[in-house]
Amino acid sequence: MAKLTSSTTHGVLLLPLCLLLLHIFSPALSLETTKLRGSCVASERDALLTFKEGINTLHGSLLSSWEGQDCCRWRGVLCSNKTGHVVKLDLRVDPDEFPWASISSNISPSLLTLEHLNYLDLSSNNFGGQQIPKFIGSFKNLKYLSLSDAGFRGSVPPQLGNLTKLLHLDLGGNYYLQLVDLVAWLPHLSSLKHLDMSYVNLSAAVDWVQALSMLPASLRILDLSDCNLNATLASLPLYSSNLTSLVTLYLYDNYFYGPIPDWLLGNMTSLEELWLGGNDLVGMIPETMKNLHKLKVLDLGWNQINGDIAELMERLPHKIQSLYLGGNNLNGSLPNWIDNMTSLSTLDLGYNSLTGSIPSGMGKLNNLSYLDLSYNQLVGMILEDHFTSLTRLEILDLSTNSLTMGVHPNWIPPFKLKKVDLSYCKLGPHFPAWIQSQTNITSLVMSSAGITDKLPNWFWNIISQIQNLDLSLNQISGVLPMTLEFLSTAKSIILHSNKFEGRLPKLPMGLWYLDLSRNYISGPLPLNLGSIELSYLLLLNNLINGTIPSFLCNQLQSLEVLDLSNNHLSGQLPECWTSGNSFRVKNDWRDVGCYLVMANFYNNSLSGKFPLFFRSCQQLSFLDLSYNNFTENLPAWIGTRLPNLVFLLLKSNMFSGYIPIKLSKLDQLQVLDLSHNNLSGTIDPSLLKFKAMTLTSPYTSDLNTLAANIVESIDSNSDPFSLFVITKGQILEYQNDKIFFLLSLDLSGNSLTGEIPKQIGALAGLKNLNLSSNRLIGNIPQTMNGLLSLESLDLSNNELFGEIPPTLSVLTFLSHLNLSYNNLSGRIPSGGQLETFLDPTIYIGNNNLCGPPTSKNCSGNQTTMSDLPEHEDGYDMSSFYLSMGLGFAMGFWMIFGTLLFKRTWRTTYFLFVDDICDRMYVFMVLKWARLNARIKKK
Amino acid sequence: MASLSLLPFSFVLFLLAASPVISTNSEGEALHALRTKLSDPTNVLQSWDPTLVNPCTWFHVTCDDRNRVIRLDLGNSNISGPLGPELGRLQHLQYLELYRNNFEGKIPEELGNLKNLISMDLYGNHLQGQIPKSFGKLKSLRFLRLNNNKLKGSIPRELASLSNLKVIDLSNNDLCGTIPIDGPFSTFPPQSFENNSRLNGPELQGLVPYDFGC
């Protein structure tokens, strides 16, 4: 069985069936008993050894035990107790035992010697993209064949059709199998009871509908999940076929669309499990669903099933046990008669649009073990009644509704939960006392639950089995224990945005995600973190002080995201490998383990040189050292050793010297902020070659996938990842994946000299350019019109001279401009976007600039005019009056002349306005005279 | 030193953090509603994520220091579709720069609600229908460019009451009637009205109805 899916339930449910089948095929045999039986047939032993030769056992394999004469004692080999012939070969690899599954160069046809073989299982081996060998079709006695998850590729040999005795065929999980001509072999398997082709791409098998319709009536289990099938459900030959024995039908994760036709399931009255999740089915389930009396499992999750939940539940057969309806568009309220559905053990209605309150009858579903009502619009109180008989409840998810937990503080729940998510339910202000009884809990999520209490003392004791803890976004107070090592199973602890105090505890060995951001964690960091697998360490916005201990160096082997921003850390970063020799022992830098992708030290008081250990952090995509006291030169190796850098923020330090030209090698760099340092020298023309900044839509390109992946990997319940950028004269905060929209170059507040290189125009994707407060001279380059994406341009406080290039007006997205305090001169160009900058202060401090919006008039020739004549607003008064007069004459004679010469119009007109005609005439003459007088006066 | 320079910075940060709690994101919703009806082949609206607390980090949107939208700069962006009435909800908008796109349909009356609007550049689109009379409410308006569209009807006399109006360009449309001569219209050059074949010169107050010939 190829169940690689998240729905482990599938596997669990199939298990009893498989055991049953095994029982049928290998009567009264087991590996233990084989050992007691007689020796094997020599020819068969030789065949097995030949087969073994083709298998790579280098990384361990159960074939390693194939030694000695009696092949019937070998692992996975079973001989008949009557004949001594090998009848069963179970070479399934247990990935826990052999994580590096053996790779076979070829499957030796010598196996054919095993004529009496009726059971062959090669699943979970890795056959490295070979074809399924044709000779498998020659095992005439084969009843059981499993080739699942074995890396087979290419077409399926039609010889499989010769296996007419086959009861069980599993080809699942071979993603690269090409199933084209199914009819050629599948219908010949006339005894099949179990067919599994899950995760095999059937989109090229045009005859799959026909092949399905020819399946034998004996079939009990059919698994076509995730087969890329794209059809209406109505086109499935289920109704017409004779699949009357079908018990389990897996069709989830395909592209089935349209409604579920009411005749569909026809005479499949033996159906017990129907898995249709993850398709595009719409509408309500048909009423005939009720006729499937034996149906126990119905999975319609993540489709577009819509309509009223009560109506849907009325159409379900009474014995339904597992109902997966999450991720649909169901609305309405849960019916009060839900207490009748006492067979229910699984109820998944998350991610719908359910309204109203949860009926208290829910508490009578004494078989319920899994309840998911998350992401609906449910309201009201959750009381003891809702859980009265739920003694078997293990998984409870009521998150993201508007529910309030109103149970008595002394309530002792009847259940022992393993996983609970009550995020965004109102549980507070007190910490829920009933949690104390939940000593089996492995996942506890109570984010944004309105808890403003002190964390009770018992809390850490009851979560001894915890894997996943999230109490974020409450106001829980209390001092964290010195160590959390006793949470030995913990993988993820998220406590951000609370009021926890104390020092950073020593962490559980296996912890890989820790978010304690926005608390009151103080004191220095521990000398030893404790966890060797920590990938995410998020401690931003705390009160941590002292230096960063050298544990960081060891931790770099596992850390991917490190955020220590907004703390009080001081001193130098540890030197890591530089003190010992290990840094340079190996030529391969990757051997020095640093897997950091994000490192954020923003706003501390760290000092020293640019930390040398980053040199081995090839993956580093995001580095923020802003607002610290780092000094000395920027090392040139940033440009070569950190090729994945997308964001480099070094603002407000005391870095000095030149900007290394090698930074231009950072092809993925989108944001470079070197502002407010002591950098000097010129902006070298060859510096401005950042490839990502030349692209107008880098986000859609394949660049920076590493960084994008890591941002996505940050837990959605974690504190949002932020980047602060000064643009448009404001500090803007870009969060999470939004940072990838930003392209910014900020070199302001240094002592840079020389001209702005004309090459700057190549950075067409740049949205923010700030070169202000330097000592730049020369003209503003004409090439600036190449900065097509620019929204904010600040060149203020330099020594730029000459005219403002009119080409700036083509920058249609420019919405913030500051050219103040330079030596610019001439007329401020008009037209385009420049005309929308009406604030004269953006030009202030340039004594020789003139024209609007400044109050200074331009004298002499006005050469610098817009290239967009449609906005010219210079004009000539006399020509206006001349044309006005002409216009009037035209208009007058058009009306008067028409009335004079066109008889019918005249008649009509005069019929309508006869009585006002005289007055109009007087008016006309007066106007005429007045206008004439005005023109003459001119 | 760094910590000193941080004081004003952290204050701004505080404001940034605190303000979303107070303000609702109605402006973001309005802009998002506009976006949903537009076709944006060059993805200039890609960053418009309605789940953010405000639209201030969206590109082509500019806010003031109180996180209110004051500019919308989408000139020359290959956008097509209708101008939604939602734009009228951007109460603080000062610059509406939508020139040289493929906007079509009517100019919504609701744009008259933009009391703070200083510049409205809708030129170079395919806008149809009339110039809304509600534009008479745009008391702050200084630049109004509707040229190069397919606008019909007469020039609303309400525009003559826009005392701040410095520049108007209605050329290259299909306007009719006469040109107002009151208020700011006494200073506008004829080029502002050219290429409207049915526009019959300055109005003759009291003599001929202003929409004569429409």
Coordinates of C-alpha atoms in Angstrom, one line a residue, chain A residues 602-604 627-629 652-654 697 699-700 724 726 728 730-735 738 741-743 767 791 809 811-815 832-833 835-838 868 870-871 873 875 877 879-881 883-884 887-888 891-892 894-895 920 923-924 927, chain B residues 1-2 5-6 9 12-13 16 43-44 46-47 49 52 56-65 71 73-77 95 97 99-100 118-119 121 123 142-143 145 147-148 167 169 181 185-190 200-202 204-205 207-208 212:
Chain A
Y602 CA 19.0 44.8 14.5
N603 CA 19.1 47.4 17.3
N604 CA 21.5 46.1 19.9
Y627 CA 21.6 50.1 14.7
N628 CA 24.7 48.6 16.4
N629 CA 28.2 49.9 16.9
S652 CA 23.5 53.2 11.6
N653 CA 26.8 51.6 12.5
M654 CA 30.3 53.0 12.3
S697 CA 9.7 42.0 -11.2
Y699 CA 9.5 38.3 -7.1
T700 CA 8.1 36.4 -10.0
F724 CA 12.0 48.4 8.3
I726 CA 12.9 54.4 5.2
K728 CA 8.9 58.1 0.8
Q730 CA 8.6 57.5 6.2
I731 CA 9.6 54.4 8.0
L732 CA 7.7 51.5 6.5
E733 CA 7.5 48.1 7.9
Y734 CA 7.5 45.2 5.4
Q735 CA 6.4 41.9 6.9
K738 CA 6.1 41.2 1.5
F741 CA 8.5 43.1 -3.2
L742 CA 11.1 45.6 -2.0
L743 CA 14.1 46.8 -3.9
K767 CA 11.8 51.3 -5.9
E791 CA 8.8 55.5 -6.1
S809 CA 9.3 63.3 -15.5
L811 CA 9.2 58.1 -13.9
T812 CA 5.5 57.5 -13.6
F813 CA 5.6 55.8 -10.2
L814 CA 7.7 58.5 -8.5
S815 CA 5.7 59.7 -5.6
G832 CA 4.4 64.0 -16.0
Q833 CA 4.9 63.0 -12.4
E835 CA 4.0 68.2 -11.7
T836 CA 2.5 66.4 -8.8
F837 CA 5.2 67.6 -6.5
L838 CA 3.7 70.8 -5.2
L868 CA 4.9 66.2 -22.6
E870 CA -0.2 68.1 -23.3
H871 CA 0.4 69.6 -19.9
D873 CA 0.2 75.6 -19.0
Y875 CA -0.4 80.5 -22.8
M877 CA -4.2 85.9 -23.2
S879 CA -5.1 84.6 -28.5
F880 CA -7.5 83.3 -26.0
Y881 CA -9.8 86.3 -26.5
S883 CA -10.4 82.5 -30.3
M884 CA -13.1 83.2 -27.9
G887 CA -15.8 80.9 -31.2
F888 CA -18.6 83.1 -30.4
G891 CA -21.5 79.6 -32.4
F892 CA -23.7 82.6 -33.0
M894 CA -24.3 78.4 -36.4
I895 CA -27.4 79.0 -34.4
M920 CA -33.3 87.0 -26.5
F923 CA -29.8 90.1 -25.0
M924 CA -27.9 89.1 -28.1
K927 CA -23.8 90.9 -25.6
Chain B
M1 CA 25.3 56.9 20.0
A2 CA 23.2 54.5 18.2
S5 CA 19.6 58.2 17.5
L6 CA 17.0 55.5 18.1
F9 CA 13.0 56.2 15.5
V12 CA 7.8 56.3 15.1
L13 CA 7.9 52.6 15.5
L16 CA 3.4 52.5 13.5
N43 CA 1.6 42.8 -12.1
V44 CA 2.1 46.4 -10.8
Q46 CA 1.1 42.5 -7.0
S47 CA 2.0 43.8 -3.6
D49 CA -2.3 42.4 0.0
L52 CA -2.1 43.8 5.8
C56 CA 0.9 51.9 3.2
T57 CA 3.5 49.3 2.2
W58 CA 1.6 48.6 -1.1
F59 CA 3.5 49.8 -4.0
H60 CA 2.1 52.8 -5.9
V61 CA 0.2 53.8 -2.7
T62 CA 1.5 56.5 -0.5
C63 CA 0.3 57.3 3.0
D64 CA 0.7 60.3 5.2
D65 CA 2.2 59.9 8.7
R71 CA -1.4 59.3 -3.3
D73 CA 0.4 56.6 -8.6
L74 CA -0.4 54.2 -11.4
G75 CA 0.4 56.1 -14.5
N76 CA 1.4 54.1 -17.6
S77 CA 0.8 50.7 -16.0
Y95 CA -3.1 62.7 -6.0
E97 CA -2.5 59.6 -11.0
Y99 CA -3.0 58.4 -16.6
R100 CA -2.1 56.4 -19.7
I118 CA -5.2 68.2 -5.5
S119 CA -4.5 66.5 -8.7
D121 CA -4.9 62.8 -13.9
Y123 CA -5.8 61.4 -19.2
R142 CA -5.7 72.2 -8.7
F143 CA -5.0 69.9 -11.7
R145 CA -6.6 66.3 -16.7
N147 CA -7.9 64.6 -22.0
N148 CA -7.5 61.8 -24.5
V167 CA -4.8 73.5 -14.9
D169 CA -7.2 69.6 -19.9
I181 CA -16.1 81.3 -18.7
F185 CA -12.2 79.1 -16.7
S186 CA -11.5 82.7 -17.4
T187 CA -7.8 81.8 -17.5
F188 CA -7.7 78.4 -19.3
P189 CA -6.2 78.3 -22.8
P190 CA -8.2 77.0 -25.7
N200 CA -18.9 75.2 -29.5
G201 CA -16.7 77.8 -28.0
P202 CA -17.2 79.9 -24.9
L204 CA -23.1 82.8 -24.1
Q205 CA -24.6 83.2 -20.7
L207 CA -28.3 83.6 -24.6
V208 CA -27.9 80.0 -25.4
F212 CA -26.6 73.6 -26.6

